Short mmCIF file of N, CA and C in Angstrom, two decimals:
data_model
loop_
_atom_site.label_atom_id
_atom_site.label_comp_id
_atom_site.label_asym_id
_atom_site.label_seq_id
_atom_site.Cartn_x
_atom_site.Cartn_y
_atom_site.Cartn_z
N UNK A 1 16.11 5.81 -5.16
CA UNK A 1 15.15 4.90 -5.67
C UNK A 1 14.34 5.91 -7.01
N UNK A 2 15.46 6.37 -7.94
CA UNK A 2 14.69 6.97 -8.97
C UNK A 2 13.73 7.14 -9.93
N UNK A 3 13.55 5.30 -9.75
CA UNK A 3 12.71 4.49 -10.46
C UNK A 3 11.04 4.90 -10.49
N UNK A 4 11.43 5.50 -9.06
CA UNK A 4 9.52 5.28 -8.21
C UNK A 4 9.24 6.41 -8.83
N UNK A 5 8.07 6.15 -9.22
CA UNK A 5 7.25 7.91 -8.92
C UNK A 5 5.94 7.27 -8.78
N UNK A 6 5.74 7.09 -7.46
CA UNK A 6 4.37 6.92 -6.74
C UNK A 6 3.29 8.16 -6.33
N UNK A 7 2.09 8.30 -7.36
CA UNK A 7 1.23 8.95 -7.39
C UNK A 7 0.13 8.91 -6.21
N UNK A 8 0.44 9.35 -4.91
CA UNK A 8 -0.16 8.88 -3.98
C UNK A 8 -1.82 9.11 -3.62
N UNK A 9 -2.31 10.25 -4.94
CA UNK A 9 -3.77 10.61 -4.88
C UNK A 9 -4.17 9.25 -6.00
N UNK A 10 -3.32 8.88 -6.65
CA UNK A 10 -3.77 7.39 -7.57
C UNK A 10 -3.74 6.12 -6.56
N UNK A 11 -2.81 6.14 -5.56
CA UNK A 11 -2.75 5.04 -4.99
C UNK A 11 -3.85 4.87 -4.24
N UNK A 12 -4.61 6.63 -3.15
CA UNK A 12 -6.01 6.60 -3.25
C UNK A 12 -6.98 5.90 -3.52
N UNK A 13 -6.97 6.30 -5.17
CA UNK A 13 -8.68 5.95 -5.74
C UNK A 13 -8.41 4.70 -6.01
N UNK A 14 -7.83 4.20 -5.90
CA UNK A 14 -7.24 2.42 -5.92
C UNK A 14 -8.06 2.01 -4.81
N UNK A 15 -6.88 2.55 -3.81
CA UNK A 15 -7.41 1.65 -2.15
C UNK A 15 -9.02 2.04 -1.88
N UNK A 16 -9.27 3.38 -2.23
CA UNK A 16 -10.65 3.45 -2.37
C UNK A 16 -11.82 2.62 -2.72
N UNK A 17 -11.76 2.77 -3.83
CA UNK A 17 -11.92 1.80 -4.85
C UNK A 17 -12.25 0.19 -4.12
N UNK A 18 -10.80 -0.02 -4.40
CA UNK A 18 -11.15 -1.68 -4.02
C UNK A 18 -11.53 -2.03 -2.74
N UNK A 19 -11.71 -1.07 -2.21
CA UNK A 19 -12.11 -0.83 -0.24
C UNK A 19 -13.90 -1.36 -0.99
N UNK A 20 -14.25 -0.44 -1.33
CA UNK A 20 -15.64 0.05 -1.49
C UNK A 20 -16.61 -2.02 -3.03
N UNK A 21 -15.46 -2.68 -3.65
CA UNK A 21 -16.30 -3.73 -3.63
C UNK A 21 -15.58 -4.79 -2.97
N UNK A 22 -14.63 -4.48 -1.85
CA UNK A 22 -13.86 -5.52 -0.90
C UNK A 22 -15.27 -5.77 0.07
N UNK A 23 -16.04 -3.78 0.76
CA UNK A 23 -16.96 -4.19 1.26
C UNK A 23 -18.17 -4.97 1.28
N UNK A 24 -18.72 -5.05 0.46
CA UNK A 24 -19.45 -6.41 -0.51
C UNK A 24 -19.16 -7.67 0.02
N UNK A 25 -18.25 -7.96 -0.43
CA UNK A 25 -17.66 -9.63 0.30
C UNK A 25 -18.43 -10.57 0.91
N UNK A 26 -18.46 -9.37 2.38
CA UNK A 26 -19.47 -10.42 3.21
C UNK A 26 -20.89 -10.77 2.78
N UNK A 27 -21.25 -9.35 2.22
CA UNK A 27 -22.95 -9.75 1.70
C UNK A 27 -22.42 -10.67 0.69
N UNK A 28 -22.02 -10.53 0.35
CA UNK A 28 -21.79 -11.62 -1.02
C UNK A 28 -21.77 -12.97 -0.25
N UNK A 29 -20.72 -13.01 0.02
CA UNK A 29 -20.28 -14.55 0.73
C UNK A 29 -21.55 -14.72 1.48
N UNK A 30 -22.86 -14.51 2.40
CA UNK A 30 -23.54 -14.68 2.89
C UNK A 30 -24.74 -15.15 1.80
N UNK A 31 -24.55 -14.02 0.63
CA UNK A 31 -26.30 -15.02 -0.15
C UNK A 31 -25.12 -16.26 -0.86
N UNK A 32 -24.25 -16.23 -1.36
CA UNK A 32 -22.78 -17.88 -2.25
C UNK A 32 -23.84 -19.02 -0.88
N UNK A 33 -23.72 -18.19 0.24
CA UNK A 33 -22.88 -19.72 1.51
C UNK A 33 -25.25 -20.04 1.42
N UNK A 34 -26.32 -18.85 1.52
CA UNK A 34 -27.50 -19.33 1.91
C UNK A 34 -28.13 -20.26 0.25
N UNK A 35 -27.70 -20.07 -0.71
CA UNK A 35 -27.59 -20.18 -2.07
C UNK A 35 -27.16 -21.90 -2.05
N UNK A 36 -25.85 -22.15 -1.55
CA UNK A 36 -25.48 -22.94 -1.68
C UNK A 36 -25.88 -24.44 -0.39
N UNK A 37 -26.52 -23.24 0.52
CA UNK A 37 -27.35 -24.26 1.93
C UNK A 37 -28.60 -24.60 0.87
N UNK A 38 -29.36 -23.30 0.25
CA UNK A 38 -30.80 -24.14 -0.53
C UNK A 38 -30.91 -25.58 -1.31
N UNK A 39 -29.25 -24.83 -2.33
CA UNK A 39 -29.72 -26.52 -3.96
C UNK A 39 -28.80 -27.33 -2.60
N UNK A 40 -28.25 -27.73 -1.44
CA UNK A 40 -28.25 -28.92 -0.90
C UNK A 40 -29.15 -29.31 -0.56
N UNK A 41 -30.26 -28.58 0.38
CA UNK A 41 -31.64 -29.50 0.48
C UNK A 41 -32.60 -29.29 0.00
N UNK A 42 -32.45 -28.84 -1.22
CA UNK A 42 -33.43 -28.81 -2.37
C UNK A 42 -33.00 -30.12 -3.85
N UNK A 43 -32.49 -30.14 -2.96
CA UNK A 43 -31.36 -30.93 -4.20
C UNK A 43 -32.24 -32.70 -4.49
N UNK A 44 -32.08 -33.19 -5.72
CA UNK A 44 -33.20 -34.37 -5.72
C UNK A 44 -32.80 -35.30 -4.60
N UNK A 45 -31.30 -35.15 -4.80
CA UNK A 45 -30.42 -36.84 -3.67
C UNK A 45 -29.63 -36.57 -2.78
N UNK A 46 -29.35 -37.53 -1.96
CA UNK A 46 -28.16 -37.06 -0.82
C UNK A 46 -26.66 -36.75 -1.43
N UNK A 47 -26.39 -37.76 -2.87
CA UNK A 47 -24.97 -37.35 -3.73
C UNK A 47 -24.59 -35.70 -4.40
N UNK A 48 -26.47 -35.24 -4.67
CA UNK A 48 -26.23 -34.18 -4.59
C UNK A 48 -25.75 -33.37 -4.44
N UNK A 49 -26.29 -33.42 -2.53
CA UNK A 49 -26.92 -32.42 -1.33
C UNK A 49 -25.14 -32.65 -0.97
N UNK A 50 -24.47 -33.92 -0.79
CA UNK A 50 -23.58 -34.14 -0.77
C UNK A 50 -22.09 -33.50 -1.02
N UNK A 51 -22.13 -34.07 -2.47
CA UNK A 51 -21.73 -32.43 -3.09
C UNK A 51 -21.24 -31.02 -3.27
N UNK A 52 -22.88 -30.89 -2.90
CA UNK A 52 -22.69 -28.89 -2.99
C UNK A 52 -21.96 -28.97 -1.66
N UNK A 53 -22.33 -29.66 -0.96
CA UNK A 53 -21.48 -29.75 0.87
C UNK A 53 -20.37 -29.36 0.37
N UNK A 54 -19.97 -30.72 -0.16
CA UNK A 54 -18.19 -31.02 -0.11
C UNK A 54 -17.18 -29.39 -1.00
N UNK A 55 -18.65 -29.17 -1.44
CA UNK A 55 -17.49 -27.93 -2.04
C UNK A 55 -17.99 -26.87 -1.84
N UNK A 56 -18.80 -27.10 -0.71
CA UNK A 56 -18.70 -25.43 -0.19
C UNK A 56 -18.01 -25.75 0.72
N UNK A 57 -17.24 -26.98 1.51
CA UNK A 57 -15.59 -27.43 2.30
C UNK A 57 -14.76 -26.81 2.00
N UNK A 58 -14.85 -27.55 0.70
CA UNK A 58 -13.76 -26.81 -0.71
C UNK A 58 -12.46 -25.29 -0.34
N UNK A 59 -14.20 -24.93 -1.15
CA UNK A 59 -13.76 -23.36 -1.72
C UNK A 59 -13.94 -22.48 -0.10
N UNK A 60 -14.43 -22.29 1.12
CA UNK A 60 -14.58 -21.79 2.18
C UNK A 60 -12.97 -21.23 2.37
N UNK A 61 -12.39 -21.96 2.50
CA UNK A 61 -10.62 -21.88 2.70
C UNK A 61 -10.02 -20.61 2.59
N UNK A 62 -10.41 -20.52 0.41
CA UNK A 62 -9.50 -19.92 -0.21
C UNK A 62 -10.78 -18.99 -0.16
N UNK A 63 -11.73 -19.09 -0.07
CA UNK A 63 -12.77 -17.35 0.24
C UNK A 63 -11.99 -16.72 0.63
N UNK A 64 -11.83 -17.43 2.49
CA UNK A 64 -11.90 -16.42 3.55
C UNK A 64 -10.39 -15.62 3.49
N UNK A 65 -9.77 -16.56 2.80
CA UNK A 65 -8.26 -15.65 2.53
C UNK A 65 -7.54 -14.96 1.54
N UNK A 66 -8.70 -15.17 0.47
CA UNK A 66 -9.15 -14.10 -0.39
C UNK A 66 -9.17 -12.90 0.20
N UNK A 67 -10.70 -12.79 0.98
CA UNK A 67 -10.48 -11.67 1.85
C UNK A 67 -9.45 -11.23 2.43
N UNK A 68 -9.23 -12.00 3.43
CA UNK A 68 -7.74 -11.50 4.27
C UNK A 68 -7.10 -11.16 3.41
N UNK A 69 -6.16 -11.60 2.28
CA UNK A 69 -5.68 -11.52 1.39
C UNK A 69 -5.32 -9.72 0.96
N UNK A 70 -7.34 -9.56 0.57
CA UNK A 70 -7.34 -8.24 0.01
C UNK A 70 -7.24 -7.00 1.15
N UNK A 71 -7.47 -7.71 1.72
CA UNK A 71 -7.16 -6.71 3.34
C UNK A 71 -5.94 -6.02 3.46
N UNK A 72 -4.51 -7.17 4.04
CA UNK A 72 -3.64 -6.94 3.31
C UNK A 72 -2.56 -6.99 2.56
N UNK A 73 -2.72 -6.68 1.48
CA UNK A 73 -2.61 -6.08 0.39
C UNK A 73 -3.09 -4.75 0.63
N UNK A 74 -4.01 -3.99 0.63
CA UNK A 74 -4.93 -2.78 0.59
C UNK A 74 -3.90 -2.14 1.48
N UNK A 75 -4.16 -2.98 2.94
CA UNK A 75 -2.38 -2.16 4.08
C UNK A 75 -1.17 -1.35 3.74
N UNK A 76 -0.91 -2.64 3.25
CA UNK A 76 0.28 -2.77 2.64
C UNK A 76 0.77 -0.88 1.08
N UNK A 77 0.15 -1.52 0.71
CA UNK A 77 0.10 -0.22 -0.30
C UNK A 77 -0.23 0.99 0.47
N UNK A 78 -0.93 1.21 1.77
CA UNK A 78 -1.21 2.80 2.25
C UNK A 78 -0.23 2.85 2.43
N UNK A 79 0.27 1.31 3.38
CA UNK A 79 2.12 1.99 4.42
C UNK A 79 2.99 2.23 3.38
N UNK A 80 2.65 1.70 2.67
CA UNK A 80 4.40 1.86 1.02
C UNK A 80 4.33 3.03 0.89
N UNK A 81 2.73 3.66 0.48
CA UNK A 81 2.98 5.00 -0.42
C UNK A 81 3.48 5.93 1.10
N UNK A 82 2.99 5.72 2.53
CA UNK A 82 3.00 6.91 3.46
C UNK A 82 4.51 6.28 3.80
N UNK A 83 5.34 5.29 3.75
CA UNK A 83 6.98 5.27 3.43
C UNK A 83 7.62 6.03 2.69
N UNK A 84 6.69 5.95 1.51
CA UNK A 84 7.64 6.50 0.27
C UNK A 84 7.63 8.47 0.39
N UNK A 85 6.37 8.77 0.72
CA UNK A 85 6.09 9.99 1.54
C UNK A 85 6.87 10.80 2.04
N UNK A 86 7.13 9.71 3.52
CA UNK A 86 8.01 10.35 4.02
C UNK A 86 9.85 10.44 4.16
N UNK A 87 10.11 9.09 3.04
CA UNK A 87 11.19 8.89 2.43
C UNK A 87 11.11 9.85 1.54
N UNK A 88 10.54 11.00 0.71
CA UNK A 88 10.37 12.44 0.11
C UNK A 88 10.93 13.09 0.96
N UNK A 89 9.95 13.35 2.36
CA UNK A 89 10.09 14.44 3.11
C UNK A 89 11.69 14.24 3.87
N UNK A 90 12.32 13.28 3.42
CA UNK A 90 12.58 13.48 4.79
C UNK A 90 14.66 13.64 3.38
N UNK A 91 14.55 13.33 1.76
CA UNK A 91 15.16 13.66 1.62
C UNK A 91 15.25 14.78 1.18
N UNK A 92 13.74 16.12 1.15
CA UNK A 92 13.73 17.34 1.02
C UNK A 92 14.76 17.80 2.28
N UNK A 93 14.07 17.14 2.77
CA UNK A 93 14.87 17.43 4.52
C UNK A 93 16.45 17.49 3.89
N UNK A 94 17.02 16.91 4.19
CA UNK A 94 18.41 16.42 3.81
C UNK A 94 18.98 17.29 2.62
N UNK A 95 18.49 17.85 1.16
CA UNK A 95 19.01 18.71 0.61
C UNK A 95 18.18 20.39 1.11
N UNK A 96 17.64 20.34 1.47
CA UNK A 96 17.53 21.71 2.58
C UNK A 96 18.32 22.17 3.33
N UNK A 97 18.74 20.88 4.09
CA UNK A 97 19.71 21.25 4.87
C UNK A 97 21.12 21.67 4.99
N UNK A 98 21.64 21.01 3.60
CA UNK A 98 22.79 20.78 2.50
C UNK A 98 22.85 22.00 1.61
N UNK A 99 21.81 22.52 1.87
CA UNK A 99 21.95 23.70 1.33
C UNK A 99 22.20 25.10 1.96
N UNK A 100 21.99 24.58 2.84
CA UNK A 100 22.26 26.17 3.76
C UNK A 100 23.38 25.79 4.85
N UNK A 101 23.59 24.67 4.49
CA UNK A 101 25.19 24.25 4.86
C UNK A 101 26.04 24.34 4.41
N UNK A 102 25.66 24.84 3.05
CA UNK A 102 27.22 25.57 2.38
C UNK A 102 27.97 26.33 2.60
N UNK A 103 29.79 26.09 2.38
CA UNK A 103 30.40 26.27 3.04
C UNK A 103 29.98 28.15 3.43
N UNK A 104 30.25 29.16 3.67
CA UNK A 104 30.29 30.12 3.93
C UNK A 104 31.44 31.42 2.95
N UNK A 105 31.33 32.62 1.64
CA UNK A 105 31.98 32.56 1.60
C UNK A 105 33.56 33.16 1.57
N UNK A 106 33.55 32.73 2.67
CA UNK A 106 35.25 33.02 3.71
C UNK A 106 35.88 31.91 3.29
N UNK A 107 34.91 30.54 3.40
CA UNK A 107 35.58 29.25 3.52
C UNK A 107 36.44 28.85 2.08
N UNK A 108 35.82 29.58 1.29
CA UNK A 108 35.71 29.03 -0.58
C UNK A 108 37.43 29.17 -1.20
N UNK A 109 37.98 28.52 -1.60
CA UNK A 109 39.60 28.31 -1.50
C UNK A 109 40.00 29.74 -2.42
N UNK A 110 41.24 29.99 -2.36
CA UNK A 110 41.35 31.22 -3.04
C UNK A 110 41.20 32.68 -2.07
N UNK A 111 40.45 32.87 -1.69
CA UNK A 111 39.33 34.10 -1.00
C UNK A 111 40.54 34.26 0.17
N UNK A 112 40.48 35.45 0.12
CA UNK A 112 41.57 36.70 0.42
C UNK A 112 41.04 37.01 2.12
N UNK A 113 41.57 36.87 2.86
CA UNK A 113 40.81 37.10 4.16
C UNK A 113 41.89 38.72 4.77
N UNK A 114 40.53 39.31 6.00
CA UNK A 114 40.53 40.55 6.15
C UNK A 114 41.73 41.43 5.74
N UNK A 115 41.41 42.12 5.32
CA UNK A 115 42.53 44.05 4.64
C UNK A 115 42.98 43.05 3.95
N UNK A 116 43.25 42.22 3.06
CA UNK A 116 43.29 41.70 1.57
C UNK A 116 44.67 40.63 1.89
N UNK A 117 44.59 40.14 2.71
CA UNK A 117 45.87 39.56 3.00
C UNK A 117 45.16 38.16 2.22
N UNK A 118 46.82 37.12 2.81
CA UNK A 118 45.93 35.27 2.33
C UNK A 118 45.14 35.54 3.12
N UNK A 119 44.30 34.55 3.01
CA UNK A 119 43.50 33.66 4.06
C UNK A 119 43.96 32.24 4.39
N UNK A 120 44.31 32.15 5.93
CA UNK A 120 44.95 31.49 6.72
C UNK A 120 43.93 30.03 7.03
N UNK A 121 45.10 29.39 5.63
CA UNK A 121 44.73 27.35 5.46
C UNK A 121 44.87 26.61 6.21
#
């Protein structure tokens, strides 16, 4: 994945800011619900009250979906970043293991064995 360059601190910052905004969703939704109920109750006709109630019923599922999706996306971003970091650690571990597993000088081609004799191959 040579084209990837995730900055974990940047992801963390975006997640924290988004959580801060999303944390206000519940309160805002309660305010909207109260406003819609008030408008329906104080409307000048049953037609207006019915239209407001119909609107509220229609958008409730979409709003709940948006709230759930926001949580799922934040969770996925954190998991993806953690997997990316874990992959970096694994690649570094493999590179380190490969470096320490390099052949010894005695195993190099053309190397003479003990006492200057040819190396047995």
